[in-house]
Amino acid sequence: MKQIFSMAIIIAFIAGTLCSCKTDAISQNLPTSETKLLTINLKNTAKKGYLFGQHDATLYGIGWKGDKERSDVKSVCEDYPAVISFDLGRIENGGTYNLDGIAFSEIRKEIIRHYERGGLVSISWHVDNPLTGGDSWDVSNNKVVESILSGGANYKKFQEWLTSVSSFLNSLETDNNIKVPVLFRPWHEHTGSWFWWGQDLCTTEHYKELWRETIAHMTKAGVNHLIYVYSPGGDAPNYMERYPGDEYIDVLGFDSYQYNGNDGEEALKQLIRKNLAFMDDYCKKHDKLYAITEVGYECIPNPTWWTDVLHDAIGDYKPCYVLVWRNAYEKGDEHYYAPYPGQVSEENFMTFYNNPRTLFLNDINNLYKQTL
Ligand code: BMA
């Protein structure tokens, strides 16, 4: 954190955006210097390799929950994932715990802690259905999005839900009053129809408006430490159809998983290559970053999956980060995406870890030191 912060000062100073501009920056909702720095660092690290990430990595793992300074990835390679993602689902109801049973106070602590280690943080939001009272996966009604946009019957309620999110985001502050920059990834996997904001559940215009109103709310609430991430899911032949626009999005991504056991390997590789090829081309032309925002093979039964499938599929493309989903503590050993000691892909994960193109926490801290 120290290195990052010092570098933030140097860069911000060079760009002439520091000191007396701080108050102005807040009133105009310009991104904080740390947020601008994060974008610069992501661009720089993407030239060298991709940051490895995992969802909820330090909150729990297989056979444990809530242990301090622990992560299954760390137990395997003695290093933390460079990126850790967290989810705010259920914060909208004023609840104490998120949809996976983790207290928001713990999530806040871990976010700040990971930033202080030098790591990056991403946040998704599996938000409940504001019209039916069901969860994110309740797709029983195709008027939900319309109902929460301005003019809709649930507009006010949804603005209050957004306030719960913006208040939480604004509370992500270190003891030195630095707001932790966040890769914010709402409304994900909308190209499928499994969430109430999905493809068949709203129109293109309503989906784009949902993004615009979300960002407008954040801006009004003074949330100026977000990097916005767009992440369609699955095959997404219509990847750009509902893209809100370059003025709203900083990072393009996609979510994709291996299904059908080892037979699904080729399908996943092709999907990864197809999406990376598209994003690489688009992002070069539009000066954007791209990432694999979620990927994985549940329970990783292929002992060489890390090198032979994931890394092989990524090839020479330059996503800035690649993130696998959670090691669910509450599902026995049936729902996990990173190895833990004794898991069949553990050894291969070490080969993956030792590849110079995969970047973990120690790598970013070393890279930033070199930059200084
Ligand atoms: C899904 C699964 C669920 C979980 C949700 C949000 O992919 O892992 O068990 O509730 O993500 O984390």
mmCIF file of C-alpha atoms and ligand atoms in Angstrom:
data_model
loop_
_atom_site.group_PDB
_atom_site.id
_atom_site.type_symbol
_atom_site.label_atom_id
_atom_site.label_comp_id
_atom_site.label_asym_id
_atom_site.label_seq_id
_atom_site.Cartn_x
_atom_site.Cartn_y
_atom_site.Cartn_z
ATOM 1 C CA MET A 1 0.000 0.000 0.000
ATOM 2 C CA LYS A 2 2.834 2.309 0.906
ATOM 3 C CA GLN A 3 4.484 1.862 -2.479
ATOM 4 C CA ILE A 4 1.210 2.306 -4.298
ATOM 5 C CA PHE A 5 0.373 5.413 -2.393
ATOM 6 C CA SER A 6 3.802 7.003 -2.957
ATOM 7 C CA MET A 7 3.517 6.248 -6.628
ATOM 8 C CA ALA A 8 0.023 7.726 -6.651
ATOM 9 C CA ILE A 9 1.460 10.957 -5.364
ATOM 10 C CA ILE A 10 4.205 11.077 -7.982
ATOM 11 C CA ILE A 11 1.863 10.346 -10.863
ATOM 12 C CA ALA A 12 -0.864 12.629 -9.672
ATOM 13 C CA PHE A 13 1.708 15.367 -9.144
ATOM 14 C CA ILE A 14 3.073 14.948 -12.666
ATOM 15 C CA ALA A 15 -0.441 15.072 -14.038
ATOM 16 C CA GLY A 16 -1.037 18.219 -12.044
ATOM 17 C CA THR A 17 -4.113 16.852 -10.332
ATOM 18 C CA LEU A 18 -3.132 16.833 -6.690
ATOM 19 C CA CYS A 19 -3.046 19.267 -3.729
ATOM 20 C CA SER A 20 -5.495 22.118 -3.930
ATOM 21 C CA CYS A 21 -7.583 20.232 -6.492
ATOM 22 C CA LYS A 22 -8.699 17.651 -3.960
ATOM 23 C CA THR A 23 -11.827 19.460 -2.839
ATOM 24 C CA ASP A 24 -12.695 20.333 -6.435
ATOM 25 C CA ALA A 25 -12.208 16.729 -7.433
ATOM 26 C CA ILE A 26 -14.768 15.609 -4.881
ATOM 27 C CA SER A 27 -17.345 18.222 -5.816
ATOM 28 C CA GLN A 28 -16.996 17.361 -9.522
ATOM 29 C CA ASN A 29 -16.847 13.671 -8.678
ATOM 30 C CA LEU A 30 -13.547 13.214 -10.505
ATOM 31 C CA PRO A 31 -11.932 9.863 -9.783
ATOM 32 C CA THR A 32 -9.557 9.832 -6.815
ATOM 33 C CA SER A 33 -5.819 9.745 -7.561
ATOM 34 C CA GLU A 34 -5.694 6.160 -6.275
ATOM 35 C CA THR A 35 -8.395 5.174 -8.753
ATOM 36 C CA LYS A 36 -6.546 6.802 -11.636
ATOM 37 C CA LEU A 37 -3.390 5.099 -10.478
ATOM 38 C CA LEU A 38 -5.106 1.741 -10.419
ATOM 39 C CA THR A 39 -6.030 2.132 -14.089
ATOM 40 C CA ILE A 40 -2.443 3.055 -14.938
ATOM 41 C CA ASN A 41 -1.095 0.119 -12.945
ATOM 42 C CA LEU A 42 -3.527 -2.259 -14.616
ATOM 43 C CA LYS A 43 -2.370 -1.053 -18.018
ATOM 44 C CA ASN A 44 1.247 -1.566 -17.015
ATOM 45 C CA THR A 45 0.814 -4.982 -15.458
ATOM 46 C CA ALA A 46 -1.246 -6.191 -18.455
ATOM 47 C CA LYS A 47 1.873 -5.716 -20.585
ATOM 48 C CA LYS A 48 3.711 -8.215 -18.362
ATOM 49 C CA GLY A 49 1.007 -10.731 -17.569
ATOM 50 C CA TYR A 50 -2.397 -11.156 -16.006
ATOM 51 C CA LEU A 51 -3.302 -10.723 -12.366
ATOM 52 C CA PHE A 52 -4.801 -13.827 -10.823
ATOM 53 C CA GLY A 53 -7.928 -13.333 -8.746
ATOM 54 C CA GLN A 54 -10.434 -15.278 -6.694
ATOM 55 C CA HIS A 55 -13.841 -14.451 -5.261
ATOM 56 C CA ASP A 56 -14.056 -14.252 -1.438
ATOM 57 C CA ALA A 57 -10.514 -15.678 -1.257
ATOM 58 C CA THR A 58 -9.682 -14.500 2.269
ATOM 59 C CA LEU A 59 -13.132 -14.896 3.810
ATOM 60 C CA TYR A 60 -13.398 -18.692 3.704
ATOM 61 C CA GLY A 61 -12.284 -21.824 1.897
ATOM 62 C CA ILE A 62 -12.684 -25.560 1.998
ATOM 63 C CA GLY A 63 -13.032 -26.598 5.640
ATOM 64 C CA TRP A 64 -12.617 -23.138 7.164
ATOM 65 C CA LYS A 65 -14.278 -19.751 7.546
ATOM 66 C CA GLY A 66 -13.203 -16.459 9.046
ATOM 67 C CA ASP A 67 -9.556 -17.359 9.804
ATOM 68 C CA LYS A 68 -7.235 -14.373 9.748
ATOM 69 C CA GLU A 69 -4.766 -13.940 6.868
ATOM 70 C CA ARG A 70 -5.815 -17.209 5.267
ATOM 71 C CA SER A 71 -6.781 -18.185 1.737
ATOM 72 C CA ASP A 72 -6.781 -21.597 0.031
ATOM 73 C CA VAL A 73 -4.618 -20.151 -2.746
ATOM 74 C CA LYS A 74 -2.129 -18.927 -0.160
ATOM 75 C CA SER A 75 -2.075 -22.336 1.535
ATOM 76 C CA VAL A 76 -1.025 -23.791 -1.818
ATOM 77 C CA CYS A 77 1.475 -21.223 -3.150
ATOM 78 C CA GLU A 78 2.262 -19.032 -0.115
ATOM 79 C CA ASP A 79 0.988 -15.965 -1.924
ATOM 80 C CA TYR A 80 -2.362 -14.196 -2.115
ATOM 81 C CA PRO A 81 -4.370 -13.750 -5.278
ATOM 82 C CA ALA A 82 -3.613 -10.280 -6.665
ATOM 83 C CA VAL A 83 -7.334 -9.534 -7.043
ATOM 84 C CA ILE A 84 -10.063 -10.521 -4.614
ATOM 85 C CA SER A 85 -13.701 -10.030 -5.459
ATOM 86 C CA PHE A 86 -16.611 -9.692 -3.026
ATOM 87 C CA ASP A 87 -20.388 -9.587 -3.407
ATOM 88 C CA LEU A 88 -22.907 -7.147 -1.946
ATOM 89 C CA GLY A 89 -26.053 -9.214 -2.561
ATOM 90 C CA ARG A 90 -28.585 -8.544 0.276
ATOM 91 C CA ILE A 91 -27.043 -5.232 1.348
ATOM 92 C CA GLU A 92 -30.099 -3.706 -0.321
ATOM 93 C CA ASN A 93 -32.376 -5.159 2.377
ATOM 94 C CA GLY A 94 -30.371 -3.630 5.182
ATOM 95 C CA GLY A 95 -29.210 -7.105 6.181
ATOM 96 C CA THR A 96 -26.115 -7.880 8.236
ATOM 97 C CA TYR A 97 -25.006 -10.776 6.014
ATOM 98 C CA ASN A 98 -24.615 -11.127 2.268
ATOM 99 C CA LEU A 99 -26.237 -13.895 0.250
ATOM 100 C CA ASP A 100 -23.374 -16.249 1.054
ATOM 101 C CA GLY A 101 -23.659 -15.704 4.815
ATOM 102 C CA ILE A 102 -20.775 -13.254 5.266
ATOM 103 C CA ALA A 103 -21.205 -10.149 7.416
ATOM 104 C CA PHE A 104 -20.786 -6.901 5.488
ATOM 105 C CA SER A 105 -18.570 -5.663 8.320
ATOM 106 C CA GLU A 106 -16.192 -8.578 7.574
ATOM 107 C CA ILE A 107 -16.320 -7.868 3.855
ATOM 108 C CA ARG A 108 -15.430 -4.233 4.520
ATOM 109 C CA LYS A 109 -12.473 -5.256 6.717
ATOM 110 C CA GLU A 110 -11.148 -7.701 4.136
ATOM 111 C CA ILE A 111 -11.450 -5.173 1.317
ATOM 112 C CA ILE A 112 -9.422 -2.610 3.231
ATOM 113 C CA ARG A 113 -6.948 -5.275 4.367
ATOM 114 C CA HIS A 114 -6.353 -6.521 0.824
ATOM 115 C CA TYR A 115 -5.806 -2.996 -0.446
ATOM 116 C CA GLU A 116 -3.304 -2.416 2.350
ATOM 117 C CA ARG A 117 -1.455 -5.578 1.302
ATOM 118 C CA GLY A 118 -1.118 -4.025 -2.161
ATOM 119 C CA GLY A 119 -3.937 -6.039 -3.753
ATOM 120 C CA LEU A 120 -6.897 -5.095 -5.938
ATOM 121 C CA VAL A 121 -10.558 -5.416 -5.106
ATOM 122 C CA SER A 122 -13.593 -6.108 -7.260
ATOM 123 C CA ILE A 123 -17.252 -5.996 -6.213
ATOM 124 C CA SER A 124 -20.281 -7.662 -7.791
ATOM 125 C CA TRP A 125 -23.898 -7.409 -6.689
ATOM 126 C CA HIS A 126 -26.255 -10.397 -6.760
ATOM 127 C CA VAL A 127 -29.138 -8.108 -5.892
ATOM 128 C CA ASP A 128 -32.559 -9.473 -4.925
ATOM 129 C CA ASN A 129 -35.545 -9.001 -7.204
ATOM 130 C CA PRO A 130 -37.118 -5.647 -6.224
ATOM 131 C CA LEU A 131 -40.486 -6.467 -7.740
ATOM 132 C CA THR A 132 -41.141 -10.051 -6.672
ATOM 133 C CA GLY A 133 -39.091 -10.195 -3.469
ATOM 134 C CA GLY A 134 -37.214 -13.223 -4.849
ATOM 135 C CA ASP A 135 -33.467 -13.426 -5.411
ATOM 136 C CA SER A 136 -31.300 -12.486 -8.418
ATOM 137 C CA TRP A 137 -32.258 -15.730 -10.136
ATOM 138 C CA ASP A 138 -36.002 -15.019 -9.921
ATOM 139 C CA VAL A 139 -36.844 -14.516 -13.590
ATOM 140 C CA SER A 140 -40.592 -14.933 -13.204
ATOM 141 C CA ASN A 141 -41.383 -11.390 -14.337
ATOM 142 C CA ASN A 142 -39.966 -9.463 -17.296
ATOM 143 C CA LYS A 143 -40.938 -5.994 -16.120
ATOM 144 C CA VAL A 144 -38.568 -5.738 -13.163
ATOM 145 C CA VAL A 145 -35.945 -3.521 -14.791
ATOM 146 C CA GLU A 146 -38.567 -1.222 -16.248
ATOM 147 C CA SER A 147 -40.200 -0.921 -12.807
ATOM 148 C CA ILE A 148 -37.048 0.385 -11.103
ATOM 149 C CA LEU A 149 -36.025 2.962 -13.703
ATOM 150 C CA SER A 150 -37.076 6.575 -13.366
ATOM 151 C CA GLY A 151 -40.841 6.811 -13.786
ATOM 152 C CA GLY A 152 -41.311 3.187 -12.690
ATOM 153 C CA ALA A 153 -43.334 2.007 -9.679
ATOM 154 C CA ASN A 154 -40.231 0.733 -7.862
ATOM 155 C CA TYR A 155 -37.959 3.659 -8.699
ATOM 156 C CA LYS A 156 -37.895 5.083 -5.178
ATOM 157 C CA LYS A 157 -37.336 1.705 -3.579
ATOM 158 C CA PHE A 158 -34.508 0.973 -5.958
ATOM 159 C CA GLN A 159 -32.856 4.338 -5.332
ATOM 160 C CA GLU A 160 -32.859 3.421 -1.642
ATOM 161 C CA TRP A 161 -31.234 0.113 -2.504
ATOM 162 C CA LEU A 162 -28.580 1.982 -4.455
ATOM 163 C CA THR A 163 -28.042 4.179 -1.404
ATOM 164 C CA SER A 164 -27.181 1.062 0.622
ATOM 165 C CA VAL A 165 -24.559 0.227 -1.983
ATOM 166 C CA SER A 166 -23.133 3.735 -2.313
ATOM 167 C CA SER A 167 -22.937 4.109 1.492
ATOM 168 C CA PHE A 168 -21.032 0.847 1.749
ATOM 169 C CA LEU A 169 -18.681 1.875 -1.066
ATOM 170 C CA ASN A 170 -18.087 5.252 0.570
ATOM 171 C CA SER A 171 -17.253 3.477 3.828
ATOM 172 C CA LEU A 172 -14.293 1.636 2.263
ATOM 173 C CA GLU A 173 -11.703 3.941 3.738
ATOM 174 C CA THR A 174 -8.311 3.208 5.244
ATOM 175 C CA ASP A 175 -7.215 4.775 8.534
ATOM 176 C CA ASN A 176 -5.407 7.369 6.408
ATOM 177 C CA ASN A 177 -8.729 8.318 4.787
ATOM 178 C CA ILE A 178 -7.907 6.794 1.441
ATOM 179 C CA LYS A 179 -10.954 5.416 -0.335
ATOM 180 C CA VAL A 180 -10.111 1.950 -1.635
ATOM 181 C CA PRO A 181 -10.459 1.898 -5.423
ATOM 182 C CA VAL A 182 -12.890 -0.778 -6.557
ATOM 183 C CA LEU A 183 -13.467 -2.610 -9.839
ATOM 184 C CA PHE A 184 -17.268 -2.380 -9.708
ATOM 185 C CA ARG A 185 -19.105 -5.034 -11.739
ATOM 186 C CA PRO A 186 -22.869 -4.735 -11.399
ATOM 187 C CA TRP A 187 -25.451 -6.176 -13.839
ATOM 188 C CA HIS A 188 -23.169 -9.015 -14.880
ATOM 189 C CA GLU A 189 -23.944 -11.953 -17.180
ATOM 190 C CA HIS A 190 -26.857 -10.040 -18.686
ATOM 191 C CA THR A 191 -26.420 -11.756 -22.066
ATOM 192 C CA GLY A 192 -27.945 -14.869 -20.516
ATOM 193 C CA SER A 193 -31.452 -14.996 -19.023
ATOM 194 C CA TRP A 194 -30.781 -16.374 -15.544
ATOM 195 C CA PHE A 195 -30.822 -13.050 -13.660
ATOM 196 C CA TRP A 196 -33.799 -10.657 -13.573
ATOM 197 C CA TRP A 197 -31.734 -8.093 -15.540
ATOM 198 C CA GLY A 198 -30.889 -10.690 -18.249
ATOM 199 C CA GLN A 199 -31.365 -10.757 -22.001
ATOM 200 C CA ASP A 200 -34.978 -11.942 -22.204
ATOM 201 C CA LEU A 201 -36.041 -10.057 -19.086
ATOM 202 C CA CYS A 202 -35.605 -6.475 -20.299
ATOM 203 C CA THR A 203 -35.083 -4.474 -23.462
ATOM 204 C CA THR A 204 -31.707 -3.221 -24.652
ATOM 205 C CA GLU A 205 -32.682 0.353 -23.903
ATOM 206 C CA HIS A 206 -33.854 -0.502 -20.376
ATOM 207 C CA TYR A 207 -30.638 -2.406 -19.644
ATOM 208 C CA LYS A 208 -28.497 0.524 -20.780
ATOM 209 C CA GLU A 209 -30.652 2.902 -18.763
ATOM 210 C CA LEU A 210 -30.110 0.698 -15.722
ATOM 211 C CA TRP A 211 -26.378 1.275 -16.040
ATOM 212 C CA ARG A 212 -26.804 5.002 -16.613
ATOM 213 C CA GLU A 213 -29.051 5.418 -13.577
ATOM 214 C CA THR A 214 -26.733 3.292 -11.430
ATOM 215 C CA ILE A 215 -23.756 5.443 -12.346
ATOM 216 C CA ALA A 216 -25.743 8.663 -11.974
ATOM 217 C CA HIS A 217 -26.661 7.569 -8.460
ATOM 218 C CA MET A 218 -23.034 6.788 -7.584
ATOM 219 C CA THR A 219 -21.914 10.149 -8.931
ATOM 220 C CA LYS A 220 -24.543 11.997 -6.920
ATOM 221 C CA ALA A 221 -23.552 10.045 -3.808
ATOM 222 C CA GLY A 222 -19.925 11.151 -4.227
ATOM 223 C CA VAL A 223 -18.642 7.686 -5.069
ATOM 224 C CA ASN A 224 -15.503 8.564 -7.001
ATOM 225 C CA HIS A 225 -13.366 5.478 -6.511
ATOM 226 C CA LEU A 226 -14.898 3.022 -8.960
ATOM 227 C CA ILE A 227 -13.622 1.472 -12.136
ATOM 228 C CA TYR A 228 -16.692 0.203 -13.986
ATOM 229 C CA VAL A 229 -16.542 -3.304 -15.404
ATOM 230 C CA TYR A 230 -18.912 -4.712 -18.055
ATOM 231 C CA SER A 231 -19.186 -8.496 -18.021
ATOM 232 C CA PRO A 232 -21.502 -10.440 -20.303
ATOM 233 C CA GLY A 233 -21.690 -14.148 -19.623
ATOM 234 C CA GLY A 234 -21.579 -17.395 -21.536
ATOM 235 C CA ASP A 235 -21.468 -17.484 -25.309
ATOM 236 C CA ALA A 236 -22.625 -13.865 -25.710
ATOM 237 C CA PRO A 237 -22.921 -13.657 -29.518
ATOM 238 C CA ASN A 238 -24.554 -10.308 -28.752
ATOM 239 C CA TYR A 239 -21.631 -9.125 -26.603
ATOM 240 C CA MET A 240 -21.922 -5.419 -27.514
ATOM 241 C CA GLU A 241 -25.670 -5.170 -28.015
ATOM 242 C CA ARG A 242 -26.256 -3.803 -24.507
ATOM 243 C CA TYR A 243 -22.901 -2.114 -23.952
ATOM 244 C CA PRO A 244 -23.717 1.143 -22.138
ATOM 245 C CA GLY A 245 -20.950 3.053 -23.978
ATOM 246 C CA ASP A 246 -17.286 3.973 -23.628
ATOM 247 C CA GLU A 247 -18.187 6.970 -21.489
ATOM 248 C CA TYR A 248 -19.511 4.606 -18.781
ATOM 249 C CA ILE A 249 -17.280 1.543 -18.947
ATOM 250 C CA ASP A 250 -13.586 1.248 -18.086
ATOM 251 C CA VAL A 251 -12.959 -2.494 -18.337
ATOM 252 C CA LEU A 252 -14.569 -5.018 -20.689
ATOM 253 C CA GLY A 253 -14.872 -8.554 -19.387
ATOM 254 C CA PHE A 254 -16.753 -11.810 -19.648
ATOM 255 C CA ASP A 255 -17.738 -14.717 -17.406
ATOM 256 C CA SER A 256 -17.436 -18.287 -18.643
ATOM 257 C CA TYR A 257 -17.174 -21.719 -17.075
ATOM 258 C CA GLN A 258 -16.259 -25.235 -18.113
ATOM 259 C CA TYR A 259 -19.321 -27.504 -18.158
ATOM 260 C CA ASN A 260 -19.842 -31.137 -19.156
ATOM 261 C CA GLY A 261 -16.780 -32.449 -17.364
ATOM 262 C CA ASN A 262 -13.533 -32.790 -19.291
ATOM 263 C CA ASP A 263 -15.568 -32.925 -22.515
ATOM 264 C CA GLY A 264 -16.301 -29.232 -22.035
ATOM 265 C CA GLU A 265 -12.638 -28.294 -22.298
ATOM 266 C CA GLU A 266 -12.581 -27.382 -25.992
ATOM 267 C CA ALA A 267 -15.803 -25.390 -25.717
ATOM 268 C CA LEU A 268 -14.362 -23.299 -22.887
ATOM 269 C CA LYS A 269 -11.072 -22.726 -24.698
ATOM 270 C CA GLN A 270 -12.864 -21.609 -27.834
ATOM 271 C CA LEU A 271 -15.105 -19.291 -25.881
ATOM 272 C CA ILE A 272 -12.165 -17.740 -24.065
ATOM 273 C CA ARG A 273 -10.238 -17.228 -27.305
ATOM 274 C CA LYS A 274 -13.241 -15.809 -29.132
ATOM 275 C CA ASN A 275 -14.027 -13.297 -26.386
ATOM 276 C CA LEU A 276 -10.395 -12.354 -25.836
ATOM 277 C CA ALA A 277 -9.883 -11.788 -29.570
ATOM 278 C CA PHE A 278 -12.883 -9.483 -29.680
ATOM 279 C CA MET A 279 -11.977 -7.573 -26.526
ATOM 280 C CA ASP A 280 -8.311 -7.247 -27.500
ATOM 281 C CA ASP A 281 -9.249 -5.631 -30.776
ATOM 282 C CA TYR A 282 -11.934 -3.369 -29.305
ATOM 283 C CA CYS A 283 -9.842 -2.269 -26.349
ATOM 284 C CA LYS A 284 -6.821 -1.377 -28.486
ATOM 285 C CA LYS A 285 -9.018 0.869 -30.621
ATOM 286 C CA HIS A 286 -10.913 2.403 -27.694
ATOM 287 C CA ASP A 287 -8.134 2.606 -25.094
ATOM 288 C CA LYS A 288 -9.881 0.261 -22.630
ATOM 289 C CA LEU A 289 -8.746 -2.605 -20.458
ATOM 290 C CA TYR A 290 -10.122 -6.120 -20.594
ATOM 291 C CA ALA A 291 -10.340 -9.019 -18.166
ATOM 292 C CA ILE A 292 -11.743 -12.494 -17.641
ATOM 293 C CA THR A 293 -14.041 -11.424 -14.850
ATOM 294 C CA GLU A 294 -15.142 -14.951 -13.872
ATOM 295 C CA VAL A 295 -13.872 -18.299 -15.057
ATOM 296 C CA GLY A 296 -13.495 -21.783 -13.685
ATOM 297 C CA TYR A 297 -14.111 -25.489 -13.682
ATOM 298 C CA GLU A 298 -16.076 -26.549 -10.616
ATOM 299 C CA CYS A 299 -13.985 -28.834 -8.366
ATOM 300 C CA ILE A 300 -11.151 -28.799 -10.966
ATOM 301 C CA PRO A 301 -11.160 -32.548 -11.640
ATOM 302 C CA ASN A 302 -8.573 -32.124 -14.424
ATOM 303 C CA PRO A 303 -5.164 -32.226 -12.633
ATOM 304 C CA THR A 304 -3.512 -30.071 -15.327
ATOM 305 C CA TRP A 305 -6.374 -27.625 -15.918
ATOM 306 C CA TRP A 306 -4.407 -24.504 -14.985
ATOM 307 C CA THR A 307 -1.727 -24.834 -17.624
ATOM 308 C CA ASP A 308 -3.437 -26.994 -20.257
ATOM 309 C CA VAL A 309 -6.810 -25.298 -20.336
ATOM 310 C CA LEU A 310 -6.826 -21.851 -18.721
ATOM 311 C CA HIS A 311 -3.337 -20.615 -19.523
ATOM 312 C CA ASP A 312 -3.291 -22.334 -22.888
ATOM 313 C CA ALA A 313 -6.576 -20.671 -23.887
ATOM 314 C CA ILE A 314 -5.349 -17.222 -22.847
ATOM 315 C CA GLY A 315 -2.239 -17.648 -24.986
ATOM 316 C CA ASP A 316 -0.644 -14.312 -25.819
ATOM 317 C CA TYR A 317 -3.726 -12.213 -25.136
ATOM 318 C CA LYS A 318 -3.357 -9.547 -22.490
ATOM 319 C CA PRO A 319 -6.296 -9.529 -20.085
ATOM 320 C CA CYS A 320 -5.421 -7.384 -17.075
ATOM 321 C CA TYR A 321 -6.882 -9.944 -14.675
ATOM 322 C CA VAL A 322 -8.377 -13.428 -14.652
ATOM 323 C CA LEU A 323 -10.577 -14.344 -11.704
ATOM 324 C CA VAL A 324 -11.897 -17.716 -10.547
ATOM 325 C CA TRP A 325 -15.021 -18.074 -8.407
ATOM 326 C CA ARG A 326 -15.294 -19.004 -4.751
ATOM 327 C CA ASN A 327 -14.289 -22.014 -2.659
ATOM 328 C CA ALA A 328 -17.672 -22.371 -0.924
ATOM 329 C CA TYR A 329 -17.188 -23.239 2.742
ATOM 330 C CA GLU A 330 -20.863 -24.183 3.143
ATOM 331 C CA LYS A 331 -21.105 -26.806 0.409
ATOM 332 C CA GLY A 332 -18.773 -29.531 1.646
ATOM 333 C CA ASP A 333 -16.263 -29.962 -1.142
ATOM 334 C CA GLU A 334 -18.721 -29.608 -4.002
ATOM 335 C CA HIS A 335 -18.407 -26.012 -5.108
ATOM 336 C CA TYR A 336 -14.874 -24.663 -5.428
ATOM 337 C CA TYR A 337 -12.714 -23.159 -8.177
ATOM 338 C CA ALA A 338 -9.214 -22.810 -6.701
ATOM 339 C CA PRO A 339 -7.077 -25.633 -5.323
ATOM 340 C CA TYR A 340 -6.490 -26.210 -1.624
ATOM 341 C CA PRO A 341 -3.775 -28.428 -0.106
ATOM 342 C CA GLY A 342 -4.281 -31.980 -1.318
ATOM 343 C CA GLN A 343 -6.615 -31.041 -4.209
ATOM 344 C CA VAL A 344 -5.738 -32.852 -7.467
ATOM 345 C CA SER A 345 -4.669 -29.745 -9.385
ATOM 346 C CA GLU A 346 -2.424 -28.414 -6.601
ATOM 347 C CA GLU A 347 0.889 -29.297 -8.263
ATOM 348 C CA ASN A 348 -0.195 -27.934 -11.626
ATOM 349 C CA PHE A 349 -1.358 -24.745 -9.925
ATOM 350 C CA MET A 350 2.232 -24.267 -8.715
ATOM 351 C CA THR A 351 3.468 -24.535 -12.321
ATOM 352 C CA PHE A 352 0.826 -21.954 -13.248
ATOM 353 C CA TYR A 353 1.876 -19.795 -10.292
ATOM 354 C CA ASN A 354 5.548 -19.966 -11.331
ATOM 355 C CA ASN A 355 4.813 -18.924 -14.904
ATOM 356 C CA PRO A 356 6.130 -15.347 -15.265
ATOM 357 C CA ARG A 357 2.889 -14.297 -16.971
ATOM 358 C CA THR A 358 0.648 -15.084 -13.991
ATOM 359 C CA LEU A 359 0.807 -12.299 -11.415
ATOM 360 C CA PHE A 360 -0.033 -12.750 -7.745
ATOM 361 C CA LEU A 361 0.199 -10.309 -4.838
ATOM 362 C CA ASN A 362 3.994 -10.562 -4.420
ATOM 363 C CA ASP A 363 4.442 -9.933 -8.136
ATOM 364 C CA ILE A 364 2.469 -6.712 -8.100
ATOM 365 C CA ASN A 365 4.248 -5.440 -5.032
ATOM 366 C CA ASN A 366 7.596 -6.172 -6.727
ATOM 367 C CA LEU A 367 6.518 -4.611 -10.006
ATOM 368 C CA TYR A 368 5.373 -1.434 -8.313
ATOM 369 C CA LYS A 369 8.656 -1.219 -6.417
ATOM 370 C CA GLN A 370 10.507 -1.450 -9.732
ATOM 371 C CA THR A 371 8.372 1.307 -11.176
ATOM 372 C CA LEU A 372 9.437 3.552 -8.350
HETATM 373 C C1 BMA B 1 -22.871 -18.423 -7.528
HETATM 374 C C2 BMA B 1 -22.728 -19.571 -6.543
HETATM 375 C C3 BMA B 1 -23.720 -19.320 -5.436
HETATM 376 C C4 BMA B 1 -23.465 -17.931 -4.798
HETATM 377 C C5 BMA B 1 -23.392 -16.838 -5.861
HETATM 378 C C6 BMA B 1 -22.950 -15.498 -5.290
HETATM 379 O O1 BMA B 1 -22.136 -18.621 -8.659
HETATM 380 O O2 BMA B 1 -21.420 -19.620 -6.022
HETATM 381 O O3 BMA B 1 -23.588 -20.327 -4.455
HETATM 382 O O4 BMA B 1 -24.468 -17.629 -3.875
HETATM 383 O O5 BMA B 1 -22.498 -17.208 -6.879
HETATM 384 O O6 BMA B 1 -21.693 -15.568 -4.701
#
